[in-house]
Coordinates of C-alpha atoms in Angstrom, one line a residue:
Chain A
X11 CA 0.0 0.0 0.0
X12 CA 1.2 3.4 -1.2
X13 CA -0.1 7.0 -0.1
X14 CA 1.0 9.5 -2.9
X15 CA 0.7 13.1 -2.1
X16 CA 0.3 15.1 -4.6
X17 CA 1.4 19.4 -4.4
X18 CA -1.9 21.6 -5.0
X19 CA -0.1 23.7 -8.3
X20 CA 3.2 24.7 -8.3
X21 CA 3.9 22.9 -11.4
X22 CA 3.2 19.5 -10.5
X23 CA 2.8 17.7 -13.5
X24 CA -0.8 16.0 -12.7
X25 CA -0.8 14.1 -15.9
X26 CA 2.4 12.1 -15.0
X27 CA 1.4 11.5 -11.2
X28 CA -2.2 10.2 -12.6
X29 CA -0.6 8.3 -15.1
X30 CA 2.2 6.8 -12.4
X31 CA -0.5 6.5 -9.9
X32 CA -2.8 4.1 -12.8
X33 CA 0.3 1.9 -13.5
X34 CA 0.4 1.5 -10.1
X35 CA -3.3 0.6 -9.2
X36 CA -3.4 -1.3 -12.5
X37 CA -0.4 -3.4 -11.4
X38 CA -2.8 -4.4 -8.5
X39 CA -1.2 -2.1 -5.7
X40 CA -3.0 -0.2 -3.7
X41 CA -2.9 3.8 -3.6
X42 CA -4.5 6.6 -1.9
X43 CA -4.0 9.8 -3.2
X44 CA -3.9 12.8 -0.9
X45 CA -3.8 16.2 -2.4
X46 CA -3.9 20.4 -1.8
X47 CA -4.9 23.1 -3.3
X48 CA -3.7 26.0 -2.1
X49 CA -2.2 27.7 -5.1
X50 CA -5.6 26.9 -6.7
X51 CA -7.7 28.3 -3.5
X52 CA -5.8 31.5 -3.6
X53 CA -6.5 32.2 -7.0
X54 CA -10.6 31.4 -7.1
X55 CA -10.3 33.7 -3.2
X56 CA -8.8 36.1 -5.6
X57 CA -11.5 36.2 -8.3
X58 CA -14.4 35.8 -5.5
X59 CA -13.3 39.1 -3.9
X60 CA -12.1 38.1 -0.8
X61 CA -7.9 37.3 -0.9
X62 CA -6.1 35.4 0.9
X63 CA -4.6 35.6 3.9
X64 CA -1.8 34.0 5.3
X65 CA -0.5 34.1 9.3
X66 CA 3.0 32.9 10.7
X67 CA 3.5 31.8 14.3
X68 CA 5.9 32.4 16.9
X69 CA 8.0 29.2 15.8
X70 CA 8.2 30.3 11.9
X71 CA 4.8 28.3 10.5
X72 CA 2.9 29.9 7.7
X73 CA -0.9 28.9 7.3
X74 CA -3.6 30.4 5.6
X75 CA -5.7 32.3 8.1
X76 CA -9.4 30.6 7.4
X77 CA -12.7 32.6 8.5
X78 CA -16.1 30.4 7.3
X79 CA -15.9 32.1 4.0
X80 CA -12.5 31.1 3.1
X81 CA -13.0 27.7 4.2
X82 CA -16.3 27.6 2.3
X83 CA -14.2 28.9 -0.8
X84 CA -11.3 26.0 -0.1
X85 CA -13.6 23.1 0.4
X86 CA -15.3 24.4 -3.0
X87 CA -12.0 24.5 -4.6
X88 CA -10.2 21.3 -2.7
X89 CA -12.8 18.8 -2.7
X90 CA -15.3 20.1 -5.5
X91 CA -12.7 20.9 -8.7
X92 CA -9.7 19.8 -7.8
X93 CA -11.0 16.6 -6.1
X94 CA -13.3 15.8 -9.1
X95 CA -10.6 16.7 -11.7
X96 CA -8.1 14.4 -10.3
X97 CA -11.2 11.4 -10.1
X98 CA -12.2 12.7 -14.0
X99 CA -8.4 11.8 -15.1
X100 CA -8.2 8.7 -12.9
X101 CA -11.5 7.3 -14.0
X102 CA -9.7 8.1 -17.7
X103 CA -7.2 6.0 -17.2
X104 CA -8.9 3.4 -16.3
X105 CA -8.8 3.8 -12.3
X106 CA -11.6 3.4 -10.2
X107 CA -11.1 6.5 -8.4
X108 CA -13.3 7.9 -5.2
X109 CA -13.1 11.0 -3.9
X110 CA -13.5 12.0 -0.3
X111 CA -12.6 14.9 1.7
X112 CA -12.1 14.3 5.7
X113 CA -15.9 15.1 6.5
X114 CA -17.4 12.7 4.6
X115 CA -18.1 9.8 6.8
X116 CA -15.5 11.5 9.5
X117 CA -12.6 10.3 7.3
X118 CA -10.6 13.1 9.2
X119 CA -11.1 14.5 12.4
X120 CA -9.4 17.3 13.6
X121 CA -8.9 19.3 16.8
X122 CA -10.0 23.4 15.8
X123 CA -6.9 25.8 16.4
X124 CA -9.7 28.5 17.7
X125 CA -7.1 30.0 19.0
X126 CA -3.8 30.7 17.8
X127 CA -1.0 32.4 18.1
X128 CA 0.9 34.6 15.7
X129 CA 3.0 37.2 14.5
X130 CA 0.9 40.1 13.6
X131 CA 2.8 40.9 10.2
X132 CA 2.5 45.0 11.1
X133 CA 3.6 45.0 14.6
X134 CA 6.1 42.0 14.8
X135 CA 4.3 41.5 17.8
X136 CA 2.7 38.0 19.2
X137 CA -1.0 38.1 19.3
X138 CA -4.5 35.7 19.3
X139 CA -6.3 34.9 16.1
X140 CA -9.9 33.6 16.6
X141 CA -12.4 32.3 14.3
X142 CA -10.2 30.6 12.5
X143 CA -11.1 26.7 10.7
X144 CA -8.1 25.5 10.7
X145 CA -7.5 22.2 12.4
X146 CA -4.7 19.3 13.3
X147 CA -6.1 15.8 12.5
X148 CA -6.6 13.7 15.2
X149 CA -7.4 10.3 13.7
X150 CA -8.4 9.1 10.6
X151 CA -11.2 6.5 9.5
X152 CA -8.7 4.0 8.1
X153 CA -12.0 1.3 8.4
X154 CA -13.5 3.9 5.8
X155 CA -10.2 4.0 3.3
X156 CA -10.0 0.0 3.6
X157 CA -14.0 -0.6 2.8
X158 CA -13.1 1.4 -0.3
X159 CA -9.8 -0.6 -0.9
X160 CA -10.9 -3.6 -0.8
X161 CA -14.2 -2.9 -2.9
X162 CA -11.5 -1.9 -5.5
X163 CA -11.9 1.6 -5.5
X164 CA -8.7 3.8 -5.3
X165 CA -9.6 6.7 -2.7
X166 CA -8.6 10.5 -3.5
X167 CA -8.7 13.0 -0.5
X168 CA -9.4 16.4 0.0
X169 CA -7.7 18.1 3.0
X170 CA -10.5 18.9 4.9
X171 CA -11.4 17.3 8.4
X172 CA -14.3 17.5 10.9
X173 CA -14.1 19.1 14.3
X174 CA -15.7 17.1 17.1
X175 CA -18.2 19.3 17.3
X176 CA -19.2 18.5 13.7
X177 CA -17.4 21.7 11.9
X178 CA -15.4 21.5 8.8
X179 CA -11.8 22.7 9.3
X180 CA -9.4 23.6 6.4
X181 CA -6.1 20.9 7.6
X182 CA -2.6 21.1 6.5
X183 CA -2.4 18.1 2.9
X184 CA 0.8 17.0 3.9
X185 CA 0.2 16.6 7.2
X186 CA -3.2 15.0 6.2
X187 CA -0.9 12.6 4.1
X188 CA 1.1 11.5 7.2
X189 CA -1.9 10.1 8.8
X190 CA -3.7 8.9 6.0
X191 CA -0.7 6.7 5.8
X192 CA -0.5 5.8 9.3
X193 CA -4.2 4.7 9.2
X194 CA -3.7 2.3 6.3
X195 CA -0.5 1.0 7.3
X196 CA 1.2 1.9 4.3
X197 CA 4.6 1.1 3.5
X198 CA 5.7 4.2 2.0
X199 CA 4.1 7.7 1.7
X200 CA 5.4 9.8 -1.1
X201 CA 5.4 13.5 -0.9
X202 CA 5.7 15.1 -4.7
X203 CA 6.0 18.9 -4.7
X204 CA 7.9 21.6 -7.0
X205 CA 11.6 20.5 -5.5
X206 CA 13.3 17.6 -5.8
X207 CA 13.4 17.0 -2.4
X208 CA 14.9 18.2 1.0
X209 CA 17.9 20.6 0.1
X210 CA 20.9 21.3 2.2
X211 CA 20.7 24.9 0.9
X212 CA 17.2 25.8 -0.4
X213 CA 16.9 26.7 -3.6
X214 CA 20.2 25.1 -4.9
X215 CA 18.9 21.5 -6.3
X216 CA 22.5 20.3 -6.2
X217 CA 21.9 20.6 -2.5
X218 CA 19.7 17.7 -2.4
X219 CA 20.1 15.3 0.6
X220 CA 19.4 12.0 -0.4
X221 CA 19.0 9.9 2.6
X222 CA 18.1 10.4 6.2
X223 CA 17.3 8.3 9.0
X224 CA 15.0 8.5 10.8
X225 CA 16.0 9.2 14.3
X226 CA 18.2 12.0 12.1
X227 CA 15.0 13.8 10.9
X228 CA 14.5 16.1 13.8
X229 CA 17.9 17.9 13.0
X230 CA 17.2 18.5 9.3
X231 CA 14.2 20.8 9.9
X232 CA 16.8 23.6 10.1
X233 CA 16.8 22.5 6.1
X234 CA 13.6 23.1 5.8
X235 CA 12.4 26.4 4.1
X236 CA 8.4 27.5 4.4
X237 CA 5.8 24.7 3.5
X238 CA 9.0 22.4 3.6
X239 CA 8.9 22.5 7.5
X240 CA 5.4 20.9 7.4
X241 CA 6.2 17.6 4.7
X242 CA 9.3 17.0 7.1
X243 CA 6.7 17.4 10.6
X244 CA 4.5 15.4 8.1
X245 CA 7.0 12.4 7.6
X246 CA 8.3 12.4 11.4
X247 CA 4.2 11.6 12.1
X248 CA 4.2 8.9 9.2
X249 CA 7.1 7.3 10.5
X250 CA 5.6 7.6 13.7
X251 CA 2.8 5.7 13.1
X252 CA 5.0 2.8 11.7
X253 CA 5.3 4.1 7.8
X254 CA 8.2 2.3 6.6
X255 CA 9.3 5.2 4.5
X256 CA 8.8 8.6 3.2
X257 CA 9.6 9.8 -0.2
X258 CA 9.8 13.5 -1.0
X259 CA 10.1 13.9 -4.2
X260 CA 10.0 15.8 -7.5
X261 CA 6.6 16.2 -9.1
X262 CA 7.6 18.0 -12.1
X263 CA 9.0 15.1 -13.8
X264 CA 7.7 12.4 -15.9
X265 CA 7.1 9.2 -14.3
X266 CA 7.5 11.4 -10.5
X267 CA 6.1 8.3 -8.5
X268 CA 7.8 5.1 -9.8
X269 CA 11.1 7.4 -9.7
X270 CA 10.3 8.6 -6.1
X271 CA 9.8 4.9 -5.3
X272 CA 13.1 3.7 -6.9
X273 CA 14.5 6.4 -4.4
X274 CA 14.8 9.8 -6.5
X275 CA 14.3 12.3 -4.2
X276 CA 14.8 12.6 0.1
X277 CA 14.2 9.2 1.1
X278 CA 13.7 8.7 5.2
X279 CA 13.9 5.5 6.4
Chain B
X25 CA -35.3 3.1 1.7
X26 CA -36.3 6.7 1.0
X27 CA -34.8 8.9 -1.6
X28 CA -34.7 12.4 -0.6
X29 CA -34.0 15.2 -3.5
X30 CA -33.3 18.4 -2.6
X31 CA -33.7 21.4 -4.9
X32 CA -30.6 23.3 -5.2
X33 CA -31.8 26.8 -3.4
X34 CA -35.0 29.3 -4.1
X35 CA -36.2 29.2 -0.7
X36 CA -35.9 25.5 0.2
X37 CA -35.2 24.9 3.9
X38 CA -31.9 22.7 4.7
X39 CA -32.1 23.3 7.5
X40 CA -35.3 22.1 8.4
X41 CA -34.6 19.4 5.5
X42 CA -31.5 17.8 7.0
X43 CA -33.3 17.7 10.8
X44 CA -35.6 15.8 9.5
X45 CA -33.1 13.7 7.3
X46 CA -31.1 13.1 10.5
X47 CA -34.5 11.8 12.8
X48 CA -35.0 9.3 10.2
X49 CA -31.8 8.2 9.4
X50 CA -31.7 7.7 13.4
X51 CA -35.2 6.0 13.8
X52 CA -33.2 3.2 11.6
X53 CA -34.9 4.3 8.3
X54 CA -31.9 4.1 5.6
X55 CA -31.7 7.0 3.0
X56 CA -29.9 8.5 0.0
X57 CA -30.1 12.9 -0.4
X58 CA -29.3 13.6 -3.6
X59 CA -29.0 17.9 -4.2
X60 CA -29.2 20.2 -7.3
X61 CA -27.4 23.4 -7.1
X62 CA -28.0 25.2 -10.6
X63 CA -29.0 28.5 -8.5
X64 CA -25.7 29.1 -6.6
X65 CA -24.0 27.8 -9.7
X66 CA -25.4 30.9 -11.4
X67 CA -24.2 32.9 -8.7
X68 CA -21.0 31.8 -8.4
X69 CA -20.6 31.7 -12.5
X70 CA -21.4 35.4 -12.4
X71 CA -18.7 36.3 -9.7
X72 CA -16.0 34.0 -11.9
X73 CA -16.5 36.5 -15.1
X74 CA -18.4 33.4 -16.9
X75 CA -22.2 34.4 -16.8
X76 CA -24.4 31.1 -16.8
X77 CA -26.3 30.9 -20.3
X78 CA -29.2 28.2 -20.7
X79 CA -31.1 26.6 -24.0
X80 CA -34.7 25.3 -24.3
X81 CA -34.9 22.0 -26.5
X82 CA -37.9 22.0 -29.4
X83 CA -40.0 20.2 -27.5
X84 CA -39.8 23.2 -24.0
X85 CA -37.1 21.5 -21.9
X86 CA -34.6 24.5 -20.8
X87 CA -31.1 23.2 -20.0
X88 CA -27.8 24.7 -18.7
X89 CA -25.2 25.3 -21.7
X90 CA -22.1 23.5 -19.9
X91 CA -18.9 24.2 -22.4
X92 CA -16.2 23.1 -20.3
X93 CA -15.3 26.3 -17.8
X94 CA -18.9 25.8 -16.7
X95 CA -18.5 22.4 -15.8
X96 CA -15.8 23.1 -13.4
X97 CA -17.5 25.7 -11.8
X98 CA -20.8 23.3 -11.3
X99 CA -18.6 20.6 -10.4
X100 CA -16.9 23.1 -7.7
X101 CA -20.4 24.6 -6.1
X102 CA -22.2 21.0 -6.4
X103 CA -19.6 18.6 -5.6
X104 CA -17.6 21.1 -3.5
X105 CA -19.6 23.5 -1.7
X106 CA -23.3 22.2 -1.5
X107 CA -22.5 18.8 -0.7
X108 CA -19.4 19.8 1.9
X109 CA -22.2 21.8 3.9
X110 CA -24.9 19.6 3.4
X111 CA -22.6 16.4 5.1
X112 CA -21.3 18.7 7.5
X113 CA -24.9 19.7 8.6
X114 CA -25.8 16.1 8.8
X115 CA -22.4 15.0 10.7
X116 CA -23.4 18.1 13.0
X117 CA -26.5 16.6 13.5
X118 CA -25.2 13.2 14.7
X119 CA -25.7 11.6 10.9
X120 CA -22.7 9.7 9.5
X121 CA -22.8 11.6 5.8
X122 CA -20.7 10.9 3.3
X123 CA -20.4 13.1 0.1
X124 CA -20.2 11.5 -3.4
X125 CA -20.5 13.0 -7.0
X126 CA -21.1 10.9 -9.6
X127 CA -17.8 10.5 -11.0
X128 CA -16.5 8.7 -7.4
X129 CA -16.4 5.6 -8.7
X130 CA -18.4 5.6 -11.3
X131 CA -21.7 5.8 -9.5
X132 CA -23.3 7.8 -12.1
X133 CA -23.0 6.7 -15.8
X134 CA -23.9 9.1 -18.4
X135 CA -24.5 9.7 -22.4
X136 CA -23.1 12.6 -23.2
X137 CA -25.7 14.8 -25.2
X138 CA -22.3 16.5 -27.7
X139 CA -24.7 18.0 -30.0
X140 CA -28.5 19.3 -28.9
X141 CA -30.8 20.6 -30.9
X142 CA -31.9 24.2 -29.4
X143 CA -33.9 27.1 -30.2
X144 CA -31.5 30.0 -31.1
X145 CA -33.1 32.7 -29.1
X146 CA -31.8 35.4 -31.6
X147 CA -33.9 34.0 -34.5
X148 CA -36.5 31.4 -33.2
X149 CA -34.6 28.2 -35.5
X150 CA -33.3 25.0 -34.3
X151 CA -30.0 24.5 -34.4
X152 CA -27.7 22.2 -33.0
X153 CA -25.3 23.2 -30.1
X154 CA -22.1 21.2 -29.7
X155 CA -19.3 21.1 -26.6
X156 CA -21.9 20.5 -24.3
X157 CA -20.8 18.4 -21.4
X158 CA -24.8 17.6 -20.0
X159 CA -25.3 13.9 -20.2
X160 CA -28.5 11.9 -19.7
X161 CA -27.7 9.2 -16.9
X162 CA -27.9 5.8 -17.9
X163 CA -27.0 3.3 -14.7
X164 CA -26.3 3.8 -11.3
X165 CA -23.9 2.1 -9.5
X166 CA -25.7 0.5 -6.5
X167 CA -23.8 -1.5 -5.6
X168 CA -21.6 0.9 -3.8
X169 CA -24.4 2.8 -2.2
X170 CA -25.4 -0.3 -0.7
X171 CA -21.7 -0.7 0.3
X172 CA -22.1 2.6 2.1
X173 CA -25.7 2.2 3.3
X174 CA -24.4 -1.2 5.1
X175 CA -21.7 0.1 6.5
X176 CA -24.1 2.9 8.3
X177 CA -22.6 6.0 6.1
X178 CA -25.5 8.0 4.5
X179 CA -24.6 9.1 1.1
X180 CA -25.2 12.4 -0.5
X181 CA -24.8 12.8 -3.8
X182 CA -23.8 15.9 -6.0
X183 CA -25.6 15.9 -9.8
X184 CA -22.3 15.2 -11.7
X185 CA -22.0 11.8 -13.8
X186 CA -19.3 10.3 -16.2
X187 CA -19.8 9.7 -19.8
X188 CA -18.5 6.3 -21.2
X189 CA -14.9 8.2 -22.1
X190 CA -14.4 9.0 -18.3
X191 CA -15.6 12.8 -18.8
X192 CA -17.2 14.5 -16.0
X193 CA -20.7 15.7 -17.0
X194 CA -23.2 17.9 -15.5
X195 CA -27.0 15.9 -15.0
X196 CA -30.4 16.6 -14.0
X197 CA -30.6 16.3 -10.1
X198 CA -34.0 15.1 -10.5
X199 CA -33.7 12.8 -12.8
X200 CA -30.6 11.8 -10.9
X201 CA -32.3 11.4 -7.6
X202 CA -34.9 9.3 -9.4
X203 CA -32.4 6.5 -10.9
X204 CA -30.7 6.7 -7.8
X205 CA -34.0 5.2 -6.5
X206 CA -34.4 2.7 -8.5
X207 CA -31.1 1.6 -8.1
X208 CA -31.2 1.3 -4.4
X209 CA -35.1 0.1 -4.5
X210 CA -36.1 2.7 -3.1
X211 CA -39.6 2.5 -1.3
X212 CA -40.5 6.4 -1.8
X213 CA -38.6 9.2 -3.6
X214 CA -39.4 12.8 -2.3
X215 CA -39.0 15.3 -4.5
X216 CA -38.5 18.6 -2.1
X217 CA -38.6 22.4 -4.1
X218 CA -40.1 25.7 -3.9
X219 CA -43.4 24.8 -4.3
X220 CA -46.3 22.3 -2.7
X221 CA -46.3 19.9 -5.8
X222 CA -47.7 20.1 -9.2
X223 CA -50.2 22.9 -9.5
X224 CA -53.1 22.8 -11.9
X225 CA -52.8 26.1 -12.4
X226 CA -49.3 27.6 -11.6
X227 CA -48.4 29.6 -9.9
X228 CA -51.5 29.2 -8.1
X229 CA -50.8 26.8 -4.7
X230 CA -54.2 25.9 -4.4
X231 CA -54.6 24.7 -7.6
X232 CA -52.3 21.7 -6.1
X233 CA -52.5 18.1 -7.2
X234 CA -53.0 15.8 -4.5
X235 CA -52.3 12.5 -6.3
X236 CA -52.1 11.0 -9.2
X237 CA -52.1 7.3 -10.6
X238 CA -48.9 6.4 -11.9
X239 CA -50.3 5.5 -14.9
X240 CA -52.1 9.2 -15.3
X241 CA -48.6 11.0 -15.4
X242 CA -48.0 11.4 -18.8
X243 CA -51.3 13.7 -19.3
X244 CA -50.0 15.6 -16.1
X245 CA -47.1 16.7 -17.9
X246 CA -49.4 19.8 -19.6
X247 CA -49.3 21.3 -16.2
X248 CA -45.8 21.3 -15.8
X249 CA -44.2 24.4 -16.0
X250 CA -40.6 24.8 -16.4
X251 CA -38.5 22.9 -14.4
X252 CA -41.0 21.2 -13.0
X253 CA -41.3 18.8 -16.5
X254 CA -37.5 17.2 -15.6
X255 CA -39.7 16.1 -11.9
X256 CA -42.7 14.4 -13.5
X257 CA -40.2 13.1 -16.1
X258 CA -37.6 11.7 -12.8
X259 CA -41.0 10.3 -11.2
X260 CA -42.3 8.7 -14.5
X261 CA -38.4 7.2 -14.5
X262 CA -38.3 6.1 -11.2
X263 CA -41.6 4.3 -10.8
X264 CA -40.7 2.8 -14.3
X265 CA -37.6 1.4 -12.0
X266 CA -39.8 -0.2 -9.4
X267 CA -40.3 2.4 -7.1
X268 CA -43.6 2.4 -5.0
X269 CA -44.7 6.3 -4.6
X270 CA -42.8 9.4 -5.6
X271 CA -43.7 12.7 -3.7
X272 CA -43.2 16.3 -5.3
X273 CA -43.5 18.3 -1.7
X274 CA -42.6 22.0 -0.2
X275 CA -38.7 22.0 0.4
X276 CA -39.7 25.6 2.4
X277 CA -41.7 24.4 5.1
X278 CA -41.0 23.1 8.6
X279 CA -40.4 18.9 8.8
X280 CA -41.0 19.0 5.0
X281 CA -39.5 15.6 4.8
X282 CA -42.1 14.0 7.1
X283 CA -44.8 15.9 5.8
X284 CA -44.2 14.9 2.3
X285 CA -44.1 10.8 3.9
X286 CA -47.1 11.7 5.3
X287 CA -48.6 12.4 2.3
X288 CA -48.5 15.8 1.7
X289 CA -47.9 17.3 -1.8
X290 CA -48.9 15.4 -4.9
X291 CA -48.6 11.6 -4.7
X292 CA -47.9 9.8 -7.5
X293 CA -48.4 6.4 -7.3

């Protein structure tokens, strides 16, 4: 069993993944496919007349700052286009593709941030954000994902999640990924963005590390520029949960999963 | 098994709709919602720069024009945006929802309709209208609704189908929701909109309808106006399936659900 997640934009070449990710189902693995959206959120925020915002805390994380209409706007864009795109090119290829995002049938549940802390951007100053639907997942309906499995359908998620108290809360995709994996015991989880991997000095490809261990992956964070800092949180939590393996890799590239599987890219292990 | 269709907005009370979705899905009653969403499609179309534009067939049927922008903005609002809130009312109200569109794994087939014949509203003529991606459902996959029902998820599904080529295609929620029913074997298939049921005389509610025999529907058709002729064609299809009673009822009312099991409306059966 394979979890492949897949960057939101940022030149992720979607027809190679999808293509990878049919070879692969069609070879009789089994896949689940996590992606984002961001890139594609901002833009429709953009045309809908309400931008986005983004907030950073204390300890250097960037998230998008989510009031009901922005998370209204990314579950429209996450699980409504670029959810059903993704299906529409599986289903192309022959895939019996499913999407889901985290509240359908609790797949995700997540704990609301209702409260958090960060660096108001024209003060420098620490201060409390509220009404925000951003959430950390909690668990994950793996008996949901293996119904689906073993029916034969190949699942596609959408990074949303459900609070306790029933709300839907925008989540992090990478992080989403990382338990996604951990609740289907897969073997490896594969994290294609726009970089080749982790690099020793960001942006310099050349810099790529090619191997960490895993006990080693808490020192490499100082590696890790912007969203980087979340796949690397995201593949300590994989691991965590007994993930053999995590992949990141290039998503750019032709054939971007069987070559992140062969070991192109950062592998932990 | 009850079928529950919910018209897309103008006036028709979720909330009041899902409570009473949620005390029958918890009195033990298994059911399937299946929405529209062609009003805040419009909307949202408009504030995208990509105005919706409809046609009307020879014989009075008016349809949405769906070139290919359009279908990714119905696919985001349907499958996306209605359907996200719509679970997460239901999960809020203790219901284990799970949203599907009709191109999760396959559970909507289509023909795709690439050239209709129209009436050019500039000059009255027919002509035919190419690069339309509507699509007249042809078989529902039950078997993974079951799949869901028995595992105690309650499905609701978004009016998107796939056409034999894997292309996403926009349908007809009703006539959706009424092969949905026959799929499942439904027992009843309510029929929820702005409006108490098929009026004699519309718009005049007291001209309503209270039954009529199934085999009496195709005369009933004169009174149809608009949208409501894709309804008494979905009933005509569904009881063609096998199922018992379809119920065109007031989506705007308090407990419309039960009142429309009860018998209020216009019964065709």
């Amino acid at each position: 069993m394979f979890v492949i997640k897949i960057g939101g934009t940022n030149g992720v070449n979607f027809e190679a993944v999808t293509a990878d990710v049919a070879a692969l189902a069609k070879s009789g693995r089994k896949v689940v496919v996590v992606h984002g959206g961001s890139g594609e959120t901002n833009a429709i925020s953009e045309q809908l007349g309400h931008p986005p915002r983004f907030v950073t805390s204390p300890s250097g994380f960037t998230s998008r700052y989510t009031d009901r209409a922005t998370l209204e706007i990314f579950a429209m864009v996450t699980a409504g286009k670029i959810n059903t795109l993704l299906v529409e090119r599986l289903q192309k290829l022959g895939v019996n593709a499913l999407g889901l995002s985290g509240v359908d049938g609790r797949l995700m549940e997540a704990k609301r941030k209702d409260a958090i802390r960060i660096i108001d951007p024209a003060t420098g100053k620490q201060r409390m954000l509220r009404d925000d639907y951003t959430g950390k997942i909690e668990t994950v309906n793996g008996g949901l994902l293996r119904l689906l499995l073993d029916a034969g359908y190949t699942p596609v998620v959408a990074p949303l999640a459900l609070s306790a108290e029933g709300e839907a809360l925008n989540v992090d995709a990478d992080r989403a990924a990382a338990m996604v994996a951990g609740a289907v015991h897969a073997e490896k989880l594969v994290i294609l963005s726009n970089v080749p991997g982790l690099l020793r000095q960001f942006p310099d490809e050349s810099t790529l590390i090619p191997h960490i261990a895993k006990d080693k992956l808490e020192p490499s964070l100082e590696f890790a520029e912007g969203r980087m800092k979340k796949k690397v949180l995201g593949a300590s939590e994989a691991l965590g949960l007994g993930v053999a393996e995590v992949i990141f890799a290039d998503g750019r590239v032709e054939q971007p999963v069987s070559r992140a599987l062969a070991g192109q890219g950062t592998v932990i292990s």
